[in-house]
Short mmCIF file of C-alpha atoms and ligand atoms in Angstrom, two decimals:
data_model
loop_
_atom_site.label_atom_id
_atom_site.label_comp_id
_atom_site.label_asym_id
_atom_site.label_seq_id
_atom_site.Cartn_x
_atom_site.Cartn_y
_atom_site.Cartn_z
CA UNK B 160 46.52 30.79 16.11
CA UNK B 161 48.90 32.05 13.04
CA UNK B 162 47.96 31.54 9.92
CA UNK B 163 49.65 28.53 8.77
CA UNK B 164 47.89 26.60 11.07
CA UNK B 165 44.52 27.66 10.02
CA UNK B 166 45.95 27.10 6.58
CA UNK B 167 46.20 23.70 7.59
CA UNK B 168 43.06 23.18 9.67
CA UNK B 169 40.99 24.59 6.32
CA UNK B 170 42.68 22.59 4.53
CA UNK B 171 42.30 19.54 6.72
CA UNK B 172 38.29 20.57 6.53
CA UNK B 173 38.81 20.82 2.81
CA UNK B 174 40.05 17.53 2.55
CA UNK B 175 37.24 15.99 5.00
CA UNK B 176 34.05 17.26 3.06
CA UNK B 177 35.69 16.38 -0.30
CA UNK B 178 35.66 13.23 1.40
CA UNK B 179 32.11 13.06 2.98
CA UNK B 180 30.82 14.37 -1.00
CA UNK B 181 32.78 11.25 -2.56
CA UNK B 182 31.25 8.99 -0.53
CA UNK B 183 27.76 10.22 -1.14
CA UNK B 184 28.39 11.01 -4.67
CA UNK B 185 27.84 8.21 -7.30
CA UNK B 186 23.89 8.61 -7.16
CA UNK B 187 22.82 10.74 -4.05
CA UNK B 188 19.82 9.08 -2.50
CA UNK B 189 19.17 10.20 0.85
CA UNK B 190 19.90 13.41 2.56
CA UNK B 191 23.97 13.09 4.59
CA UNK B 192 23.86 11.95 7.93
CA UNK B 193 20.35 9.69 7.55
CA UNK B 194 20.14 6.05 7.17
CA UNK B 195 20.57 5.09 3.68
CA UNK B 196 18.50 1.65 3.85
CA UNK B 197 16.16 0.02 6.45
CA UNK B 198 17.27 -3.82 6.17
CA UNK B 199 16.75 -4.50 2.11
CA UNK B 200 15.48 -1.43 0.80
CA UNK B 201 16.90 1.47 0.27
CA UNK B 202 15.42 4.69 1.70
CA UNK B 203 15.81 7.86 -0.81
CA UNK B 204 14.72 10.97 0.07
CA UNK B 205 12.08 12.21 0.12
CA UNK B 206 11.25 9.57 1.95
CA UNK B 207 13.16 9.04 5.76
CA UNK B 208 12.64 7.46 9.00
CA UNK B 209 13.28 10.67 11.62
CA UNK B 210 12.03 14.42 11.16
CA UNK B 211 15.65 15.44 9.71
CA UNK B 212 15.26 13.12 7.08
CA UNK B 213 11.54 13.42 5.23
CA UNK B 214 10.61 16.04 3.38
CA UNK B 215 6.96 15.54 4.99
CA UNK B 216 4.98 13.77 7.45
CA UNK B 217 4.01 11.82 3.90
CA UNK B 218 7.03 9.93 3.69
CA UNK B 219 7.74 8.52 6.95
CA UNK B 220 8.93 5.37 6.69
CA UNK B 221 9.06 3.11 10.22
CA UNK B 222 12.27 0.63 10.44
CA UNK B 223 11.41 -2.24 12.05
CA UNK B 224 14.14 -3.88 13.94
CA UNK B 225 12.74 -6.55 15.60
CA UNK B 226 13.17 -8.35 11.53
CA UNK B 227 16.16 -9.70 10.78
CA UNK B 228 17.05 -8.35 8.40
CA UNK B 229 14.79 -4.98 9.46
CA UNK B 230 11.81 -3.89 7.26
CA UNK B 231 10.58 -0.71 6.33
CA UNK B 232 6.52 0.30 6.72
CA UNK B 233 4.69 2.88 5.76
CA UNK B 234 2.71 4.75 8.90
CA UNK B 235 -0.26 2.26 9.23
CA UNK B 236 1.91 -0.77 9.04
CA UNK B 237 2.26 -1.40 5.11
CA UNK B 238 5.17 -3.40 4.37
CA UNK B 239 7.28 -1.57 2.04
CA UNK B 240 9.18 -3.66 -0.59
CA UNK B 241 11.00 -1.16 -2.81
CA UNK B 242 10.89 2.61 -2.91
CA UNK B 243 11.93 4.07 -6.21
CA UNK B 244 13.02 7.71 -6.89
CA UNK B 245 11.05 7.73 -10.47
CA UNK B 246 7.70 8.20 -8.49
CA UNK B 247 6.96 4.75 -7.58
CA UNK B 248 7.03 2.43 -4.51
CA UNK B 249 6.06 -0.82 -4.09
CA UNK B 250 3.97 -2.17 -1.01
CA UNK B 251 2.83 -5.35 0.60
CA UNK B 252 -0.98 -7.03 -0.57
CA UNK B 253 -2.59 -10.18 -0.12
CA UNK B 254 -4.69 -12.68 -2.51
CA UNK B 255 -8.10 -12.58 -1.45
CA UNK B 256 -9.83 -16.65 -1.69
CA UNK B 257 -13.02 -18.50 -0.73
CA UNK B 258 -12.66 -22.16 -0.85
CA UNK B 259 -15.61 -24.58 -0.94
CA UNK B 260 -16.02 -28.33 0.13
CA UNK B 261 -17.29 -31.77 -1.81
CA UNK B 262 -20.82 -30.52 -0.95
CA UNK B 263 -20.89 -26.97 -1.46
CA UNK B 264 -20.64 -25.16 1.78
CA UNK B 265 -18.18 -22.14 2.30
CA UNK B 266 -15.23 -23.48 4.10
CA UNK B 267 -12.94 -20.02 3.71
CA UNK B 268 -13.65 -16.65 3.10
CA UNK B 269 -10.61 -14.07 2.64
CA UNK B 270 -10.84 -10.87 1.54
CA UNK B 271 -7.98 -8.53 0.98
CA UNK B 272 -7.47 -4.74 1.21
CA UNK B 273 -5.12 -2.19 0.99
CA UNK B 274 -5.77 1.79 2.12
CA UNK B 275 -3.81 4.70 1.65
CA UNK B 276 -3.78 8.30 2.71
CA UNK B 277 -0.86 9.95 0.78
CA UNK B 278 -0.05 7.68 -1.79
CA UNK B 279 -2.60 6.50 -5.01
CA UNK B 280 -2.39 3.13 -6.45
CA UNK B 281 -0.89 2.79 -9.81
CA UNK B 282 -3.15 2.39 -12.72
CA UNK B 283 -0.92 1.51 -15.17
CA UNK B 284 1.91 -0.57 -13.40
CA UNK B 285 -0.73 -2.55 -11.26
CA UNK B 286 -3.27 -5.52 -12.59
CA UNK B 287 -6.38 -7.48 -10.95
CA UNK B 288 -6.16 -10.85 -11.31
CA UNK B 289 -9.19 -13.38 -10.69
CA UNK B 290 -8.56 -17.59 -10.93
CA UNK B 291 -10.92 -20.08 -10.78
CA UNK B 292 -13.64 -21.91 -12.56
CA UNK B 293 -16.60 -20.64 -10.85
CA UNK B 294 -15.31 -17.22 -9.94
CA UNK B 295 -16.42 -13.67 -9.84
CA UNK B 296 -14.71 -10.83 -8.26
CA UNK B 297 -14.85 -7.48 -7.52
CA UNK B 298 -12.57 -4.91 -6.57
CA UNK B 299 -14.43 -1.89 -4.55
CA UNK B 300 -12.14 1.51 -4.52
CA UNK B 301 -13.08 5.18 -3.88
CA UNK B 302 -11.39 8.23 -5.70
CA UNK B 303 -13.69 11.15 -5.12
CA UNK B 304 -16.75 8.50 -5.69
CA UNK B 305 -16.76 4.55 -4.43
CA UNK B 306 -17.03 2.36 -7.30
CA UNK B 307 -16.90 -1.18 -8.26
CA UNK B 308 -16.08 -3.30 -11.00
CA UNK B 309 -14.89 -7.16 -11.57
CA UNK B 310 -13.93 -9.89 -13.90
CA UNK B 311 -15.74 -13.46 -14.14
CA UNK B 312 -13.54 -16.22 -14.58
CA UNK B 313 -15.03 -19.55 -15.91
CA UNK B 314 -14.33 -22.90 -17.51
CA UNK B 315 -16.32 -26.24 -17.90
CA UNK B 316 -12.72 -28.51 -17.37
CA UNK B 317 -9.61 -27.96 -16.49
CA UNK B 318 -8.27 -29.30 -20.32
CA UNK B 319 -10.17 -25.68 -21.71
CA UNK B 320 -7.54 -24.17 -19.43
CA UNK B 321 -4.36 -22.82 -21.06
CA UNK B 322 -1.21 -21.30 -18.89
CA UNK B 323 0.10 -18.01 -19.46
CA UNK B 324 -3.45 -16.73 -21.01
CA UNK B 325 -5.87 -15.09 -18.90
CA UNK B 326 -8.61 -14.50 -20.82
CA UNK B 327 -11.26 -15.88 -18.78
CA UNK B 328 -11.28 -19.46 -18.92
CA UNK B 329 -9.99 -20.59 -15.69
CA UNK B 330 -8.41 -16.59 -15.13
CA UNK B 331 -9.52 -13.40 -15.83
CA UNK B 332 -7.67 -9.70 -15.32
CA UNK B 333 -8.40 -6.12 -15.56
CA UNK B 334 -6.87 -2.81 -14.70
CA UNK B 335 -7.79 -0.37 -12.63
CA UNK B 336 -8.74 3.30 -12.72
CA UNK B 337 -6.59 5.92 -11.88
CA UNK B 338 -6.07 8.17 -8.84
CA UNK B 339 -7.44 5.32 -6.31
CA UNK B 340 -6.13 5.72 -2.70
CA UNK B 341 -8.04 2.17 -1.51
CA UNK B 342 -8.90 -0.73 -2.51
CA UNK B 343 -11.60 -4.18 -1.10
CA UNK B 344 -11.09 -7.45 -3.21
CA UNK B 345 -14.08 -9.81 -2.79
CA UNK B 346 -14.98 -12.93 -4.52
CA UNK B 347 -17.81 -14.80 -5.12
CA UNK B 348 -18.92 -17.79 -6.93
CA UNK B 349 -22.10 -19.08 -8.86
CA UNK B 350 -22.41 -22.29 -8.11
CA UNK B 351 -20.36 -23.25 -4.94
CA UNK B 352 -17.36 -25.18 -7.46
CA UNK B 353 -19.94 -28.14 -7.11
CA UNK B 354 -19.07 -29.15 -10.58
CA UNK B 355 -15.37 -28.33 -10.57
CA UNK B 356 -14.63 -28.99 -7.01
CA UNK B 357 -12.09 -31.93 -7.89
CA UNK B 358 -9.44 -29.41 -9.41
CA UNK B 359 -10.87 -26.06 -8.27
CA UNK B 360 -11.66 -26.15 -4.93
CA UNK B 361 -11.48 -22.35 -4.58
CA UNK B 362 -11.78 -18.57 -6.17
CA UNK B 363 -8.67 -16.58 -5.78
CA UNK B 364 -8.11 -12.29 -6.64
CA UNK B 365 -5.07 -10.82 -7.22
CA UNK B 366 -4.45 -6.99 -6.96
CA UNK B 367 -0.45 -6.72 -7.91
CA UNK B 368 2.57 -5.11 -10.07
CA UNK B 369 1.90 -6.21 -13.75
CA UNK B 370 3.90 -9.28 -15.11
CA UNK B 371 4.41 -10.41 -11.49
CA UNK B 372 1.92 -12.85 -11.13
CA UNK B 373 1.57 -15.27 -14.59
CA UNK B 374 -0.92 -17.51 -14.44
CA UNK B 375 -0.41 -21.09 -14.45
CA UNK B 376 -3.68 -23.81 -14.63
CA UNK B 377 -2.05 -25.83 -11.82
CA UNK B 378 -2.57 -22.41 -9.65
CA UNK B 379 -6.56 -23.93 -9.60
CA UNK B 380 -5.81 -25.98 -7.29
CA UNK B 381 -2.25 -25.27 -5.98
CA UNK B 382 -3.10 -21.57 -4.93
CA UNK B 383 -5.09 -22.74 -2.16
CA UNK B 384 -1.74 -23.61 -0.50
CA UNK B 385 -0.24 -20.55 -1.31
CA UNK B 386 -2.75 -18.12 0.87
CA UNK B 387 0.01 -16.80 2.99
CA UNK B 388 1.88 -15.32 0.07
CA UNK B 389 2.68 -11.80 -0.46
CA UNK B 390 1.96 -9.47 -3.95
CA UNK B 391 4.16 -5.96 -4.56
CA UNK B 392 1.40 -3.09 -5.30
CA UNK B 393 2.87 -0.63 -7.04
CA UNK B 394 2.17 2.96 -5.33
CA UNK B 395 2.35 6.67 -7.12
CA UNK B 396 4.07 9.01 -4.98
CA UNK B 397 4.58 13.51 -5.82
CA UNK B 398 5.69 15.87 -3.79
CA UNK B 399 3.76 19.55 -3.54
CA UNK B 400 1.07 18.07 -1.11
CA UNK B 401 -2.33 18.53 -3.34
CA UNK B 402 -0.41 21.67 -6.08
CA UNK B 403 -0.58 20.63 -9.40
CA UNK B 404 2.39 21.98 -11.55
CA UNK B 405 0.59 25.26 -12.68
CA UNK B 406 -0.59 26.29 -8.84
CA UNK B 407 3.04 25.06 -7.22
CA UNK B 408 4.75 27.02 -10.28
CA UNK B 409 3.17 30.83 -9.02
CA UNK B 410 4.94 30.51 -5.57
CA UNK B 411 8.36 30.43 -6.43
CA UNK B 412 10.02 29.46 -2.81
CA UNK B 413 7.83 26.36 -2.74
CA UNK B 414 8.62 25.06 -6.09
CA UNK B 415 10.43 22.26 -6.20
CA UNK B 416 11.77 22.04 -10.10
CA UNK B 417 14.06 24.65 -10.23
CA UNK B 418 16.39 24.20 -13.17
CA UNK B 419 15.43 24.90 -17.02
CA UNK B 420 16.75 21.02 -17.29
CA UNK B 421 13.81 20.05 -15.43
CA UNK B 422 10.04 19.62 -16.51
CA UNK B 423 7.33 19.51 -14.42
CA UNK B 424 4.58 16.23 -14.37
CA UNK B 425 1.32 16.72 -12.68
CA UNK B 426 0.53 13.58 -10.84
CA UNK B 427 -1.85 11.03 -12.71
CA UNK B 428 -3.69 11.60 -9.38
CA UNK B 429 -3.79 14.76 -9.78
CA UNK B 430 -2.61 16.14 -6.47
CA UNK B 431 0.90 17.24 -6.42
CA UNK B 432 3.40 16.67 -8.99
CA UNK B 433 7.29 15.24 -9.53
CA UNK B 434 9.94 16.73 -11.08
CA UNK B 435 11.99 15.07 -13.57
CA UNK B 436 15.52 15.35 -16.03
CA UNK B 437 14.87 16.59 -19.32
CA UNK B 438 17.12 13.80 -20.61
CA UNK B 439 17.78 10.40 -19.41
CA UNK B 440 16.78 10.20 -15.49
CA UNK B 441 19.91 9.94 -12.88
CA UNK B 442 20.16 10.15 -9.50
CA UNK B 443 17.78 11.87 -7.29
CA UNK B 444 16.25 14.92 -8.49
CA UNK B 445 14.53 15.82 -5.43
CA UNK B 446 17.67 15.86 -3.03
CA UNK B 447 19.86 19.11 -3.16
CA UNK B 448 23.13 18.19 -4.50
CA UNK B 449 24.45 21.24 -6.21
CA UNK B 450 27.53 21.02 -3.62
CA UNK B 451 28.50 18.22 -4.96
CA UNK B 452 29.09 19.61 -8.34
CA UNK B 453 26.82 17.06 -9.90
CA UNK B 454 24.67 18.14 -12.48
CA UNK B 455 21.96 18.96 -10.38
CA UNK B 456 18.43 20.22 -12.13
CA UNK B 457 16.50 20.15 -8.99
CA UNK B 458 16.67 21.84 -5.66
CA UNK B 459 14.96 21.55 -2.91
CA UNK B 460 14.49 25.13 -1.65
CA UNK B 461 13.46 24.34 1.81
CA UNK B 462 15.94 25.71 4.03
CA UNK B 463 16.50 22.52 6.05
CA UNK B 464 17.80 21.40 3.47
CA UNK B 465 20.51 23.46 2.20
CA UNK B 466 22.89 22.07 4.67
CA UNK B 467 25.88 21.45 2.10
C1 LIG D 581 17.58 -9.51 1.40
O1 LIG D 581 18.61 -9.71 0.44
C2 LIG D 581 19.17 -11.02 0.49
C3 LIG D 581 20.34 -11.04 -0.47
O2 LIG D 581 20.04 -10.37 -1.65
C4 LIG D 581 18.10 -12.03 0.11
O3 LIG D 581 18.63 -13.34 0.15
C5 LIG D 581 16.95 -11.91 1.09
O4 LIG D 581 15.91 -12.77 0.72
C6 LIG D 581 16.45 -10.49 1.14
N1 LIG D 581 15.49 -10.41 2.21
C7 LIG D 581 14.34 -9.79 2.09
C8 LIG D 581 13.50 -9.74 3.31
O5 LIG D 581 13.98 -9.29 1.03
C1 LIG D 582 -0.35 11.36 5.45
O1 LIG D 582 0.35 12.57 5.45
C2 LIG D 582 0.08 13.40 6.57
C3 LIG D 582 0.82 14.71 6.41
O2 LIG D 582 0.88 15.10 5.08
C4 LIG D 582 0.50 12.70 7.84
O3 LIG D 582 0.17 13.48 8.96
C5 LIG D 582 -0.20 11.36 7.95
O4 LIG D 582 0.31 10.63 9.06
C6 LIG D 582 0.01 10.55 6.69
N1 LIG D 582 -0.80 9.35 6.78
C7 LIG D 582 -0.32 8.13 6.58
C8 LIG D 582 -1.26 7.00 6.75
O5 LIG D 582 0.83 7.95 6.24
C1 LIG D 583 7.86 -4.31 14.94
O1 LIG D 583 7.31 -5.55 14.61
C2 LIG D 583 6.89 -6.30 15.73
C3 LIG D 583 6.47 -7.67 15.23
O2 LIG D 583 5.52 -7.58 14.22
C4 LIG D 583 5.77 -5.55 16.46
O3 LIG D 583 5.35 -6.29 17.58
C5 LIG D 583 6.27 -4.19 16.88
O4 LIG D 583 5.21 -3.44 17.44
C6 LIG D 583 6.85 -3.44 15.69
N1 LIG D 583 7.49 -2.21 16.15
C7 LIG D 583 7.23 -1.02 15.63
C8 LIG D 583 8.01 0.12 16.16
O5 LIG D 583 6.38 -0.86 14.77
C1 LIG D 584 6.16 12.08 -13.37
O1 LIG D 584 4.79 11.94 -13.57
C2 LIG D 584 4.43 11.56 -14.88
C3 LIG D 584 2.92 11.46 -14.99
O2 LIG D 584 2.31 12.46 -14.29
C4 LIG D 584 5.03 10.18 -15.20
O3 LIG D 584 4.74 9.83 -16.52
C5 LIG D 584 6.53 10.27 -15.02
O4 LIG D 584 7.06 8.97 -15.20
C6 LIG D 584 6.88 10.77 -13.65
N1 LIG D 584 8.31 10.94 -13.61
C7 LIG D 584 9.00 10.84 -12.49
C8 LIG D 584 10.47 11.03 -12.60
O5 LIG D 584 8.46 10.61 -11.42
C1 LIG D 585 -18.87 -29.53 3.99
O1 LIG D 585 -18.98 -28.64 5.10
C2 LIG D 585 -20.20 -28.75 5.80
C3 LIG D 585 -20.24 -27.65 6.86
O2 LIG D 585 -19.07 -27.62 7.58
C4 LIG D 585 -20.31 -30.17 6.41
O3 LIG D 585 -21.54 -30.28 7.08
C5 LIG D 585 -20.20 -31.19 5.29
O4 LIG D 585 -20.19 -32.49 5.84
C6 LIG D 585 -18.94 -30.98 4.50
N1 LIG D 585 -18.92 -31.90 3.38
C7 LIG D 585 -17.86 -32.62 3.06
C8 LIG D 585 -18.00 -33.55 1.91
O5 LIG D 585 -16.80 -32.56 3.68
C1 LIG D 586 -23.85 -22.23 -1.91
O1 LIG D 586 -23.42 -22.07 -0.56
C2 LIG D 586 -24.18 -21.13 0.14
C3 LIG D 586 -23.54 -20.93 1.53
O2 LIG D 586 -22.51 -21.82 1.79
C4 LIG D 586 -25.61 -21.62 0.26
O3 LIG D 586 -26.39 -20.67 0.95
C5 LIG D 586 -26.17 -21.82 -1.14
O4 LIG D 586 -27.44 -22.40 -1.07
C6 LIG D 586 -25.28 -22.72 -1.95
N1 LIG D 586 -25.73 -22.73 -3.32
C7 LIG D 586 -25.64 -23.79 -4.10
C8 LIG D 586 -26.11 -23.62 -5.51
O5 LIG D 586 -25.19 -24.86 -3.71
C1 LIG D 587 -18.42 4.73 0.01
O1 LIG D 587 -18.39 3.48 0.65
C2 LIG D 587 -18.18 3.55 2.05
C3 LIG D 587 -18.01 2.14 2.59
O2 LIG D 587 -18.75 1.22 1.90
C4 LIG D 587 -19.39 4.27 2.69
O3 LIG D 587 -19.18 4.37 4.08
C5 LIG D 587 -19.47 5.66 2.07
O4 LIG D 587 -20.61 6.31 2.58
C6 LIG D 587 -19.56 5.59 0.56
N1 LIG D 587 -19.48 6.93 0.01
C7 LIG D 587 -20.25 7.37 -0.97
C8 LIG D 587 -20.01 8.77 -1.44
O5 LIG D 587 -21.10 6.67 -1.47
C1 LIG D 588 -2.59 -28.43 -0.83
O1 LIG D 588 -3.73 -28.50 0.02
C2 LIG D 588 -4.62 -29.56 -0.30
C3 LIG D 588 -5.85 -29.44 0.59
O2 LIG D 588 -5.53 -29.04 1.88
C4 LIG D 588 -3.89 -30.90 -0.15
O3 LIG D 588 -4.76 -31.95 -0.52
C5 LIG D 588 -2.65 -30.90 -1.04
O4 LIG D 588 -1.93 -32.09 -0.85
C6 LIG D 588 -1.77 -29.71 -0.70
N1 LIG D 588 -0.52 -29.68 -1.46
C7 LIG D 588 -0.35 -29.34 -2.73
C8 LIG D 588 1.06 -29.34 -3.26
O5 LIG D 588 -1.25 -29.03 -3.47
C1 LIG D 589 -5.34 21.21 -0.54
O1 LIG D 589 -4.73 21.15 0.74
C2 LIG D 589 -5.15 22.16 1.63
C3 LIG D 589 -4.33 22.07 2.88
O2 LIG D 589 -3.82 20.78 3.09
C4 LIG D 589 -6.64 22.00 1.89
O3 LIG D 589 -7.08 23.02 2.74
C5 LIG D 589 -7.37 22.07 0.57
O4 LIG D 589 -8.73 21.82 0.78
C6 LIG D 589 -6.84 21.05 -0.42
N1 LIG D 589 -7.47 21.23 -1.70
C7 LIG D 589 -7.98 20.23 -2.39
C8 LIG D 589 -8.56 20.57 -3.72
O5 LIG D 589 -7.94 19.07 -1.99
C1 LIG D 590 4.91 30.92 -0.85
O1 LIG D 590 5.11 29.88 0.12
C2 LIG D 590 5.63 30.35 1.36
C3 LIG D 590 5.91 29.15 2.22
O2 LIG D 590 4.79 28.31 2.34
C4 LIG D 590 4.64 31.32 1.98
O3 LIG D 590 5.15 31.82 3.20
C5 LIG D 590 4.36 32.47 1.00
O4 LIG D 590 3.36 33.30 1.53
C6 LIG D 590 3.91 31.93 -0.35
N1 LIG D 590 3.81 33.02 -1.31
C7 LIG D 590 2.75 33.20 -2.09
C8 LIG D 590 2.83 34.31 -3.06
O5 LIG D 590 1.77 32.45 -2.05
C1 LIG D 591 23.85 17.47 -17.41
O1 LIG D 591 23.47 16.17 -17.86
C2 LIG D 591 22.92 16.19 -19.15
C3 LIG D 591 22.38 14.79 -19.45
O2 LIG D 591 23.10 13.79 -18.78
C4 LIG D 591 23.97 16.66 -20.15
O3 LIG D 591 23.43 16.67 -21.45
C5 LIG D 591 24.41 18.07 -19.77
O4 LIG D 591 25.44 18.49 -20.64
C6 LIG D 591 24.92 18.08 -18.33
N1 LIG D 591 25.18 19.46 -17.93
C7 LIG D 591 26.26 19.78 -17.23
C8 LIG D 591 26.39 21.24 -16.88
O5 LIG D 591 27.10 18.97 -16.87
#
C-alpha cells in the first residue's frame, strides 16, 4: 500500500473514533460497546449486565426481557428502579399489613423483607413508616449484630387524625441505622382494631425513599387496597470491595481515585469507598474517559478497561 492511502485509511479511522467519542461523550455512563439501559433505567458503569461490562461480580445487573418494556434485577431477583452514579440505587420493597375482621380474628398477615449481599440500605435517604390505629411495628435488621426497633402508631378516632403529619396518631416513622444489609418488617396490634375496625381495618409498615410515601388519613382504610403496590429503597453502593479509603490508598494499582481533583469518601458502611469531583459532580467518575478529552479526575486502572 503507498502512503497516501494509509494517509487516508488513518484518517478515515481518525474520523470514525472521533465519531464513536461524540456519541458517547455528553456524560459517559457505561463502558463503549455495552448496553446503555435495560428497558427504563439506565445502566452506568460500574454496574453491567455481561462480564465485559461490570467492574465486579457486585454489580451484575440481569435484563429481563420477557417485560415489556425489560427490567433490570439485581442477582437474587430485586427489581431495580433507578441506578445512580452518586452512590445510590434504588430497589423494589413491599408494605408489610395484617388486617383484622368485625370480631377480631386475623384475616391477613404480610410481612415484607428485603436482603442484600453487596449493597447496604441507606440510612439517611430511606424512612419506616407504620399506619394504623392499633399498630405496632418492628423492623428486624443485622449489621454485625441483629437488632430491632419499631414505632407505635395510635389514635382513639379517625377526627384526631391529621394528613401529612406522622407523629403517631394514626402514623408513626423512624429511620434506620446505618450500614444494614437486611431488613424483616412485622406488625402487630394491641387490641385486634376491635374498637377502630370501622375505618381501620388493618396495620400497614412502610420501609421506603424519604418524601415518597406522605401520609394521608384516608390511607387507614384505603391502604388495604393498595397491598400490591411497590416502594423504591434507596441502596448505598462503593467500589474497593471491603478497603476503606486509607487501606485502598497504600496499593496504588488498585486505587480507584486517581486525580488530585478527586477526594476519597469511605462508605457510611464502612466497606469500600467512592470517589468523587472536588467541585460540582458530572458525569461518571468511575468510567475511564481520559480519551475523550473530558475532564476526567478518575480512572479506572484496571487494565480491561483502558480500551480507548
Ligand atoms: C417507562 O417510561 C415510560 C415513559 O416515560 C412510562 O410511561 C412508563 O411507565 C415507564 N415504565 C416503567 C416500567 O417504569
Ligand atoms: C455479591 O458479590 C459477589 C462478588 O463480589 C458475587 O459473587 C455475588 O453473586 C454477589 N451477590 C449478590 C446477591 O449479588
Ligand atoms: C424473567 O421473568 C420471568 C417472569 O417473571 C421469569 O419467569 C424468568 O425466569 C425471568 N428470566 C430471567 C433470566 O431471570
Ligand atoms: C461518597 O460517600 C460519602 C459518604 O461516605 C457521601 O456523602 C457522598 O455523597 C458520596 N459521594 C458519591 C459521589 O458517591
Ligand atoms: C371473623 O373471622 C372468623 C375466622 O375466620 C370468623 O369465624 C368470624 O365469623 C368472622 N367475623 C366476621 C364478623 O366476619
Ligand atoms: C386477637 O386475635 C388473636 C388471634 O387472632 C387472638 O388470639 C386474641 O385473643 C385476640 N385478642 C383480642 C384482645 O381480641
Ligand atoms: C440473628 O438472627 C438470625 C435470624 O433470626 C439468627 O439466625 C442469628 O443466629 C442471629 N444472630 C445473632 C448474632 O444473634
Ligand atoms: C377496598 O376494600 C374494601 C374491603 O375489601 C372494600 O369495602 C372497598 O370498597 C374497597 N375500595 C376502596 C376504594 O376502598
Ligand atoms: C475483606 O475481604 C477479604 C476478601 O474478600 C476477606 O478475606 C476479609 O476477611 C475481609 N475483611 C473484612 C474486615 O471484612
Ligand atoms: C496491589 O494490588 C495488586 C492487584 O490486586 C496486587 O497484585 C499487588 O500485590 C498489590 N500490591 C500491594 C503492595 O499490596
Ligand atoms: C475540570 O472541571 C472543573 C469543574 O467543572 C474546572 O474547574 C476545571 O477547570 C476543569 N479542568 C480542566 C483541565 O478542564
Amino acid at each position: 500500500m503507498n502512503s497516501q492511502v494509509l494517509d487516508v485509511l488513518k484518517m478515515f479511522f481518525t474520523l470514525l473514533l472521533a465519531a464513536i467519542v461524540i456519541t458517547v461523550g455528553g456524560a459517559p455512563q457505561t463502558m463503549l460497546g455495552c448496553p446503555r439501559n435495560c428497558g427504563n433505567v439506565t445502566i452506568p458503569f460500574p454496574f453491567g449486565t455481561s462480564p465485559d461490562c461490570y467492574l465486579d461480580d457486585s454489580f451484575i445487573i440481569i435484563c429481563n426481557n420477557t417485560y415489556n418494556p425489560p427490567k433490570p434485577f439485581l442477582v437474587g431477583g430485586i427489581e431495580v428502579f433507578d441506578i445512580l452514579v452518586n452512590g445510590h440505587l434504588k430497589v423494589s420493597s413491599w408494605m408489610a399489613y395484617d388486617c383484622y375482621n368485625d370480631s377480631g380474628f386475623r384475616t391477613r398477615d404480610v410481612y415484607s423483607w428485603l436482603r442484600l449481599r453487596n449493597f447496604s440500605i441507606s440510612a439517611t435517604r430511606n424512612k419506616f413508616t407504620a399506619i394504623g390505629c392499633d399498630t405496632y411495628a418492628f423492623v428486624k435488621g443485622s449489621r454485625d449484630k441483629n437488632y430491632t426497633t419499631g414505632c407505635t402508631a395510635l389514635c382513639d378516632g379517625s377526627d384526631y387524625v391529621k394528613s401529612g403529619s406522622c407523629n403517631g396518631v394514626g402514623c408513626c416513622e423512624m429511620s434506620i441505622p446505618e450500614g444494614i444489609r437486611d431488613f424483616q418488617l412485622t406488625i402487630n396490634s394491641y387490641k385486634n382494631y376491635t374498637r377502630v375496625q370501622k375505618f381501620n381495618p388493618c396495620g400497614y409498615a412502610i420501609m421506603s425513599e424519604e418524601g415518597y410515601y406522605s401520609f394521608s388519613s384516608a390511607d387507614l382504610w384505603a391502604l388495604q387496597n393498595k397491598t400490591r403496590e411497590t416502594f423504591p429503597v434507596v441502596l448505598d453502593w462503593a467500589v474497593g470491595g471491603n478497603f476503606t479509603c486509607q487501606e485502598a490508598q497504600k496499593n496504588s494499582s488498585t486505587y480507584a481515585c486517581r486525580s488530585s481533583n478527586s477526594e476519597c469518601w469511605d462508605s457510611l458502611s464502612r466497606r469500600g469507598y467512592n470517589c468523587s469531583w472536588k467541585k460540582v459532580f458530572q458525569g461518571n467518575n468511575y468510567l475511564i474517559d481520559g480519551c475523550q478529552g473530558m475532564n476526567s479526575s478518575i480512572l479506572l486502572v484496571d487494565q480491561n478497561f483502558s480500551n480507548c
